[in-house]
C-alpha cells in the first residue's frame, strides 16, 4: 500500500552544510581527485543492498545537465562551436534521450502535399520544459493540437538547440517529426561560420556532430539558420555542408529532415528574400526544404508557383508566418488564418512561427487553453489532419501533460500543479461546432477532474428540442487494425438527463492507409453485463477500479480484417423533448486484443543506484530535531518501455537509528517515463539507516503488475566519522 506523496514537492533551494556557494555550477577540482560518478557496472547484481558513507561534498554531476543545487536532470543547448566539436556520447545527457519512437501516421509525411510546421520560440527557450522529469508549474505552456501539424521545430538562439526530450516524446506519439535548430548570427555567428565553412574537413566535422547529436537524443533533423554574412569561400561551401549533412542524416536517422531558412543569398550577403528564387535556390537544392522569411506578399507566392526551381517540390517550401505579426506581414495573432488561406490557395506548405503567442502575449495564463483552442480552430479550414496508425492496444486518458493534480483511477495521486509533456497521451480532436436549432457541441480538455493524468476530455453543449437523433462527437481520427475479438472499455461521467454510447467507424484493413475517402461502416458496440465472463476477467486484471461517480462500460467487437478509423461518442437526451444542456466527461478509452488479456511476464531487472549526493538542509524529519538529511540518486533498471504507461518509484524505511521504529510503508517519490529516474532531495532518516527503493511498472493495458515483478534495491548508509 502506498501512502501520500512526500517526494513530489517542489524541490527547495538549500545550502550545503559546508557553506559552499551552490550557485557556482563549475566547481574547480583537483585533476587527481577520484570521481564519485558511478555506474551500474560497479554494483554487483547478486547483492540486494549497496552501502554509502555520507559525505557532504558538492555534486560532481555536470552542471549543464543537472541543476546545480537539486541535481534534477535538465535539457540544454550548446552555445559555442568548441562545445559542439567537443561533444561526445560518453559525456551527453542520458536523461534527455527521447524514449518514444516516431509513430507511424497516415498519410505519410513524404506523400503529404501540404505540410504544416510549427516553430516553437518562447522567451529564450528551455523554460519549464527543460526539466526532463517534469516540474511544479501553476500555469505552463503546452501544445496538444498535434493532429493538425506535421513537423515541430524547437527554436532558441543558442548555436545548437537540442529539443527537450519532453517535446520529442509528445510529438513522436502523434507521428510528428521534431527538428532542432543550428543558428549563427551577429559577429560571433560570422566568426563561427568562417571557422567551420573554410574547408571540407571543417564543415564535415560540424555536420558529423549534428548527426551524432540527433541520433543520440532521438529527434529527427535540423533547421539551419545562417543569419550573418558569409565570405566567398564560406558561401561556396555552404551548399556542400547542407548536402553532406542531409545525406548523413538520411543515412543515420530514418525519415529525417534538414531545412534551410531564408537568410543569406548566393553572394554571401544577409538578404531575406521572403521567397525561393535564383538567389537562394542553391541552398534549397542541397537539402530537404526551405523555410521562407515572414514578410512575403501574395505576389511572392504567385511568382514562386511558376518558378522552375519549385517544380515538383512545392510541399518542400514552408511559407513562414510570424504569429506575433512583427513587421509587414499577412495576418498574425488571431488573424493568422488570413495567411494560411493565401498559402493554401497557392498549394504551399506553412511554417507557423511562435504560436506560443496565445500564451506569451496574454497576462491571464488561466485562459491559455481557451486561447489556444480558439487559435487552432480559426486555422482548421486550412490544416490537414493526419491519423496516427498503431497496432492494438490503443489507449488514451486524454492527458495533456499538465494539470492541477495528478490523477490515478479518478483519485488524486498528487495534489499540486505539474507539467511534464512526456506524460501527454494521444490527443483527441478539440473543436466547437454549431448544431441545428441553435444547439452546439464543444470538445475541450478540462483539468477539474480526470481519470488518469492531468485532465479529462469534456464534451458539453446544448441539444435543441428539435434534435431527436443522438449528438455525435467525433473524438479520434486514426488507423488501428482491429483483432478478430477486441475489448472496448469506456470510462465516463455524464450529467443527468442523457445517455452515452459509442460509435466506432471501421473500414477494410487491407485498404491502403493513406486513402482519405474510404467507405466507413458504423459499429455500435453493445455494452456487456457486469457478470459477463470477459468483463469479470478484465475487472480481475485491472483490480478494484472504484469509479467514484465514473461509469465503466465494456463491449466486445467481433470483426474480421477491419481497421478502426474514427471514434465517436453518441449523446442522447433521455427525457422529454426540450432544450437540454449537457456535459459528459470522458476519462479513458481502451481497445485491447482479447487474446492478449494477461499481465506481461517481464520483471523489472538490474535495478541499481548511483551518482548519490547528500545534503543537509532546513526542515526536520518527524523523530529528529536537527536539519533534514536529503538523498539524491540516479536509479536505472531494465524493462520493456513499450509495455508501460509509466513507472512508479517508491521508497520506504527498512531500519533507522532507533530499532524500536518499525519498517515504514511504501511512499511514492514520483513517476518515471523511462528506465532512468533521478531521485532528488528525498528526506531520509538519520544515519545509520537502511532504506529501500522500489520500481513498479504501470503497464499501458491498465492491468495490475504483481509485486513479485517490481524492482527493489536497498541502500544502507552511515555518517562519515572523519567529518564529525
XYZ file of C-alpha atoms in Angstrom, residues 10-494:
485
model
C 8.765 21.409 -5.391
C 12.471 20.995 -4.566
C 13.786 23.583 -2.147
C 16.948 25.547 -2.872
C 19.175 24.598 0.035
C 22.661 25.476 1.141
C 25.146 22.740 1.746
C 26.310 22.083 5.267
C 29.839 23.173 4.405
C 28.544 26.593 3.304
C 29.811 26.451 -0.265
C 28.131 28.663 -2.833
C 25.584 26.465 -4.621
C 25.164 28.918 -7.483
C 28.620 28.068 -8.806
C 27.982 25.208 -11.206
C 31.604 24.964 -12.324
C 33.423 23.728 -9.229
C 37.202 23.589 -9.659
C 38.568 20.161 -8.828
C 41.947 18.587 -8.464
C 42.695 16.511 -11.556
C 43.839 13.685 -9.299
C 40.632 13.688 -7.255
C 38.785 10.368 -7.690
C 35.404 10.721 -9.368
C 32.276 9.849 -7.363
C 30.257 9.359 -10.550
C 29.385 5.711 -10.513
C 28.000 3.220 -12.968
C 25.595 0.335 -12.702
C 28.514 -1.816 -13.778
C 30.214 -1.023 -10.460
C 27.406 -2.675 -8.496
C 27.262 -6.483 -8.305
C 23.723 -7.565 -9.068
C 23.886 -10.528 -6.700
C 23.741 -8.149 -3.727
C 20.379 -6.750 -2.653
C 21.883 -3.733 -0.894
C 24.553 -1.147 -1.562
C 26.437 0.772 1.100
C 27.073 4.531 1.274
C 29.195 6.631 3.601
C 27.629 10.085 3.808
C 29.870 12.882 2.533
C 28.623 16.436 2.112
C 30.692 17.327 -0.916
C 29.444 19.294 -3.927
C 27.832 17.254 -6.675
C 30.276 16.249 -9.389
C 27.461 15.852 -11.897
C 27.893 18.202 -14.894
C 26.023 21.429 -14.150
C 24.823 21.810 -17.747
C 22.874 18.533 -17.451
C 21.790 18.729 -13.786
C 20.508 21.558 -11.607
C 23.491 22.718 -9.571
C 21.589 22.521 -6.263
C 18.874 19.861 -6.516
C 20.642 17.720 -9.189
C 17.382 17.475 -11.164
C 18.193 16.469 -14.770
C 17.694 19.310 -17.253
C 17.837 19.879 -21.004
C 20.104 22.471 -22.580
C 21.647 23.550 -25.876
C 25.212 24.223 -26.959
C 26.430 27.821 -27.122
C 29.757 27.677 -28.953
C 31.432 25.916 -31.832
C 34.002 24.474 -29.435
C 31.195 22.929 -27.368
C 29.741 21.363 -30.492
C 33.025 19.996 -31.823
C 33.961 18.531 -28.418
C 30.557 16.844 -27.923
C 30.835 13.141 -27.014
C 28.214 10.469 -26.443
C 30.011 9.465 -23.256
C 29.516 12.973 -21.838
C 25.973 13.530 -23.157
C 22.834 13.730 -21.018
C 21.158 10.292 -20.854
C 18.032 11.806 -19.287
C 17.355 13.950 -22.370
C 17.179 10.965 -24.728
C 13.682 10.633 -26.197
C 12.137 7.299 -25.212
C 9.214 7.382 -27.654
C 9.990 6.305 -31.242
C 8.348 8.199 -34.090
C 4.876 6.686 -34.551
C 3.607 5.723 -37.970
C 0.992 8.038 -39.440
C -1.162 8.360 -42.470
C -0.789 9.908 -44.844
C 2.993 9.517 -44.544
C 4.800 12.849 -44.478
C 6.519 12.150 -47.802
C 3.150 11.861 -49.579
C 1.519 14.826 -47.825
C 1.158 17.667 -50.386
C 0.516 20.488 -47.880
C 2.505 20.243 -44.671
C 2.344 22.316 -41.517
C 5.440 23.063 -39.459
C 5.359 24.727 -36.041
C 8.469 26.577 -34.879
C 8.307 26.944 -31.109
C 10.135 30.083 -29.967
C 9.258 31.234 -26.473
C 11.132 33.588 -24.142
C 14.573 32.191 -24.921
C 13.526 28.546 -24.572
C 14.396 25.882 -22.008
C 11.744 27.049 -19.554
C 9.550 24.604 -17.595
C 10.200 22.144 -20.424
C 13.900 21.876 -19.516
C 13.061 19.702 -16.515
C 13.242 16.230 -18.037
C 11.266 14.595 -15.228
C 8.715 17.382 -15.068
C 8.275 20.190 -12.588
C 5.747 22.033 -10.460
C 4.137 24.731 -12.591
C 0.942 26.643 -11.915
C 0.252 27.743 -15.492
C 2.701 26.220 -18.000
C 2.652 26.394 -21.789
C 1.922 23.158 -23.649
C 0.923 22.163 -27.162
C -1.626 19.445 -27.865
C -3.101 20.049 -31.362
C -0.680 17.518 -32.830
C -3.071 16.050 -35.406
C -3.019 19.441 -37.174
C 0.754 19.610 -37.717
C 3.489 17.523 -39.317
C 6.807 18.922 -38.047
C 7.765 20.557 -34.742
C 10.869 22.756 -34.545
C 12.286 23.775 -31.167
C 13.906 27.175 -31.642
C 16.250 29.182 -29.424
C 19.190 31.492 -30.083
C 21.773 29.001 -28.844
C 24.176 27.922 -31.568
C 22.787 24.391 -31.276
C 19.276 23.911 -29.927
C 18.679 20.340 -28.769
C 14.929 19.803 -28.307
C 13.990 18.876 -24.726
C 13.030 15.200 -24.603
C 9.560 16.031 -23.276
C 8.710 17.682 -26.613
C 10.149 14.878 -28.706
C 8.258 12.255 -26.711
C 4.919 14.064 -27.033
C 5.342 14.777 -30.748
C 6.517 11.258 -31.603
C 3.422 9.716 -30.003
C 1.402 11.575 -32.623
C 3.636 10.832 -35.617
C 5.088 14.385 -35.685
C 8.759 14.886 -36.568
C 10.918 17.012 -34.246
C 13.835 19.074 -35.511
C 16.416 21.099 -33.603
C 17.996 24.377 -34.684
C 21.530 25.301 -35.775
C 21.744 29.104 -35.865
C 24.572 31.579 -36.374
C 24.006 35.315 -36.036
C 25.743 38.626 -35.443
C 29.534 38.900 -35.275
C 30.010 35.717 -33.245
C 27.977 33.823 -35.826
C 30.054 35.187 -38.683
C 33.242 34.142 -36.895
C 31.877 30.621 -36.318
C 30.852 30.303 -39.979
C 34.247 31.371 -41.259
C 35.811 28.755 -38.986
C 33.673 25.760 -39.930
C 32.905 26.621 -43.564
C 36.517 27.253 -44.549
C 37.096 23.756 -45.953
C 35.603 20.301 -46.415
C 37.174 18.810 -43.302
C 35.809 21.538 -41.014
C 32.236 21.586 -42.351
C 32.082 17.793 -42.294
C 33.216 17.822 -38.661
C 30.298 20.106 -37.718
C 27.802 18.083 -39.759
C 29.019 14.830 -38.203
C 28.449 16.222 -34.711
C 24.932 17.417 -35.600
C 24.110 13.950 -36.935
C 25.515 12.268 -33.810
C 23.537 14.577 -31.514
C 20.269 13.979 -33.358
C 20.843 10.222 -33.407
C 21.767 10.065 -29.717
C 18.898 12.204 -28.412
C 16.309 10.649 -30.718
C 14.998 13.624 -32.704
C 14.582 13.911 -36.451
C 16.638 16.655 -38.047
C 17.674 20.292 -38.169
C 16.625 23.761 -39.208
C 19.776 25.514 -40.476
C 19.616 29.278 -39.955
C 22.675 31.304 -41.052
C 21.772 34.911 -40.199
C 25.086 36.645 -40.857
C 27.136 37.490 -43.921
C 29.461 34.872 -45.384
C 32.761 35.209 -47.203
C 33.137 33.957 -50.765
C 34.731 30.709 -49.547
C 32.158 30.156 -46.814
C 29.135 30.701 -49.047
C 30.610 28.398 -51.692
C 30.964 25.639 -49.080
C 27.511 26.139 -47.546
C 25.560 24.019 -50.091
C 28.233 21.344 -49.768
C 27.786 21.402 -45.989
C 23.997 21.159 -46.405
C 24.198 18.258 -48.857
C 26.648 16.334 -46.675
C 24.550 16.949 -43.539
C 21.339 15.945 -45.316
C 22.844 12.758 -46.754
C 24.322 11.750 -43.400
C 21.067 12.451 -41.562
C 19.117 10.324 -44.048
C 21.606 7.511 -43.560
C 21.563 7.570 -39.746
C 18.024 8.769 -38.877
C 15.158 7.298 -40.873
C 12.701 9.891 -42.178
C 14.862 12.812 -41.052
C 14.692 16.341 -42.468
C 17.174 19.169 -42.931
C 15.558 22.549 -43.700
C 17.177 25.840 -44.713
C 15.930 29.214 -43.502
C 15.626 32.092 -45.984
C 18.552 34.307 -44.937
C 21.863 34.640 -46.815
C 21.940 34.546 -50.595
C 24.399 33.221 -53.163
C 26.804 36.178 -52.847
C 27.056 35.723 -49.067
C 25.005 38.785 -48.147
C 22.328 38.573 -45.456
C 19.294 39.481 -47.527
C 15.951 37.894 -46.696
C 14.084 37.181 -49.927
C 10.688 36.153 -48.500
C 10.558 33.632 -51.332
C 12.544 30.944 -53.085
C 14.325 32.413 -56.109
C 17.555 32.199 -58.048
C 19.451 33.999 -55.272
C 18.858 31.240 -52.695
C 17.917 28.195 -54.746
C 21.429 26.727 -54.335
C 20.670 26.096 -50.649
C 17.212 24.623 -51.286
C 18.642 22.221 -53.877
C 21.095 20.871 -51.279
C 18.606 19.907 -48.537
C 15.054 18.747 -47.801
C 13.177 22.021 -47.607
C 13.081 25.824 -47.490
C 11.545 27.956 -44.704
C 10.789 31.458 -46.036
C 11.083 34.683 -44.109
C 7.806 36.256 -42.928
C 7.432 39.471 -44.977
C 6.080 37.863 -48.133
C 3.145 39.031 -50.197
C 0.710 37.078 -52.301
C 2.665 38.245 -55.339
C 5.707 36.341 -53.993
C 3.666 33.156 -53.857
C 2.188 33.695 -57.293
C 5.675 34.151 -58.744
C 7.025 31.059 -56.968
C 4.170 28.943 -58.235
C 5.609 29.172 -61.770
C 9.310 29.328 -60.840
C 11.268 26.416 -62.340
C 13.199 25.841 -59.116
C 9.963 24.966 -57.317
C 8.584 22.427 -59.759
C 7.954 19.028 -58.204
C 8.882 20.284 -54.705
C 6.051 22.614 -53.670
C 5.473 20.653 -50.486
C 9.124 21.301 -49.506
C 8.603 25.074 -49.395
C 7.334 26.220 -45.986
C 5.940 29.745 -46.087
C 6.813 31.477 -42.818
C 4.043 33.042 -40.719
C 5.002 35.060 -37.629
C 2.116 34.770 -35.179
C 3.382 37.877 -33.342
C 2.858 39.798 -36.641
C 6.180 41.640 -36.395
C 6.958 43.794 -39.413
C 4.903 43.986 -42.584
C 3.233 40.580 -42.684
C -0.006 38.963 -43.718
C -2.207 38.031 -40.775
C -0.746 37.041 -37.427
C -2.234 36.766 -33.951
C -5.907 35.751 -34.173
C -5.806 36.598 -37.894
C -3.148 34.019 -38.731
C -5.863 32.243 -40.700
C -5.608 35.003 -43.336
C -2.012 33.994 -44.041
C -2.889 30.292 -44.112
C -5.705 30.930 -46.563
C -3.323 32.519 -49.072
C -0.613 29.889 -48.545
C -3.027 27.028 -49.194
C -4.577 28.859 -52.129
C -1.200 28.544 -53.850
C -0.605 24.986 -52.582
C 2.449 25.584 -50.407
C 3.341 24.196 -47.006
C 3.201 26.501 -43.968
C 5.666 27.258 -41.168
C 3.863 28.797 -38.193
C 6.409 30.661 -36.063
C 5.828 31.237 -32.335
C 2.213 30.074 -31.890
C 3.014 30.282 -28.169
C 1.797 33.867 -28.647
C -1.525 32.547 -27.343
C 0.252 32.096 -24.002
C 3.071 34.622 -24.020
C 1.091 37.700 -25.074
C -1.802 37.223 -22.647
C -1.487 38.133 -18.983
C -4.185 35.766 -17.758
C -2.456 32.396 -18.165
C -5.549 30.608 -16.848
C -7.172 31.435 -20.218
C -4.393 29.651 -22.096
C -6.408 26.574 -23.119
C -9.266 28.762 -24.337
C -6.917 30.993 -26.373
C -5.004 28.079 -27.862
C -8.165 26.213 -28.856
C -9.561 29.386 -30.444
C -6.337 29.980 -32.396
C -6.205 26.496 -33.894
C -9.956 26.445 -34.558
C -9.539 29.574 -36.704
C -6.885 27.730 -38.739
C -8.807 24.470 -39.017
C -10.101 25.060 -42.556
C -6.508 25.265 -43.805
C -4.957 22.394 -41.856
C -4.834 18.760 -42.877
C -5.462 16.155 -40.217
C -3.113 13.211 -40.131
C -4.033 9.971 -38.409
C -1.747 8.107 -36.020
C -1.510 4.458 -37.017
C -0.715 1.803 -34.479
C -1.475 -1.787 -33.607
C -3.563 -2.651 -30.583
C -3.666 -1.753 -27.773
C -4.987 1.760 -28.329
C -5.353 3.675 -25.064
C -5.815 7.303 -24.123
C -6.903 9.116 -20.999
C -6.548 12.468 -22.839
C -3.845 13.812 -20.501
C -2.289 16.973 -21.988
C 0.912 16.719 -19.970
C -0.003 19.220 -17.257
C -2.718 19.806 -14.703
C -3.770 20.916 -11.252
C -3.213 17.432 -9.820
C -2.061 14.003 -10.939
C -4.993 11.573 -11.052
C -4.933 7.808 -10.985
C -8.217 5.968 -11.487
C -10.266 9.027 -10.656
C -8.445 9.921 -7.433
C -5.613 12.310 -6.643
C -2.197 10.677 -6.696
C -0.526 14.037 -6.040
C -2.205 17.316 -5.199
C -0.161 20.016 -6.885
C 0.055 21.707 -10.259
C 2.532 19.992 -12.542
C 3.984 19.897 -16.057
C 5.598 17.028 -17.963
C 4.855 16.689 -21.675
C 6.184 13.134 -21.711
C 3.044 12.247 -19.736
C 0.860 13.563 -22.564
C -1.272 10.833 -24.136
C -2.727 10.537 -27.633
C -4.788 13.681 -28.038
C -8.403 13.807 -29.217
C -9.920 16.372 -31.558
C -10.786 19.704 -29.944
C -13.479 21.871 -31.510
C -16.685 23.884 -31.150
C -19.467 23.243 -33.641
C -22.985 24.557 -34.105
C -25.978 22.206 -34.261
C -29.297 22.803 -35.974
C -31.870 24.676 -33.938
C -29.319 26.790 -32.036
C -27.701 23.773 -30.429
C -23.952 23.410 -30.042
C -21.221 20.921 -29.127
C -17.775 21.584 -27.710
C -14.790 19.301 -27.108
C -12.031 20.507 -24.762
C -9.540 19.404 -22.159
C -10.579 20.043 -18.566
C -8.292 19.769 -15.503
C -11.044 19.986 -12.883
C -11.490 16.206 -12.814
C -9.744 13.327 -14.538
C -9.410 9.562 -14.578
C -5.667 9.330 -15.270
C -3.100 12.098 -15.622
C -3.933 15.789 -15.545
C -7.212 16.273 -17.400
C -10.190 14.594 -18.974
C -11.990 15.214 -22.249
C -15.047 17.355 -21.566
C -17.889 17.222 -24.092
C -20.547 19.812 -23.383
C -23.230 21.597 -25.299
C -26.940 22.043 -25.892
C -29.284 19.536 -27.518
C -32.124 21.625 -29.028
C -35.725 20.492 -28.655
C -35.882 19.771 -32.387
C -32.913 17.405 -32.301
C -34.171 13.833 -31.865
C -31.164 11.821 -33.046
C -28.028 11.417 -30.881
C -25.393 14.157 -30.943
C -22.250 12.637 -32.460
C -18.947 13.896 -31.029
C -16.001 12.638 -33.077
C -13.039 12.412 -30.726
C -10.412 10.461 -32.697
C -9.384 10.087 -36.312
C -6.887 7.235 -36.571
C -5.983 3.955 -38.233
C -5.839 0.972 -35.865
C -6.159 -2.573 -37.247
C -8.550 -4.469 -35.001
C -8.254 -8.022 -33.713
C -10.867 -10.647 -34.515
C -12.099 -10.030 -30.958
C -11.484 -6.595 -29.472
C -12.399 -5.429 -25.982
C -13.525 -1.797 -25.801
C -13.554 -0.065 -22.418
C -15.012 3.427 -21.986
C -14.865 5.370 -18.726
C -17.038 8.469 -18.488
C -19.043 10.690 -16.141
C -22.279 12.041 -17.686
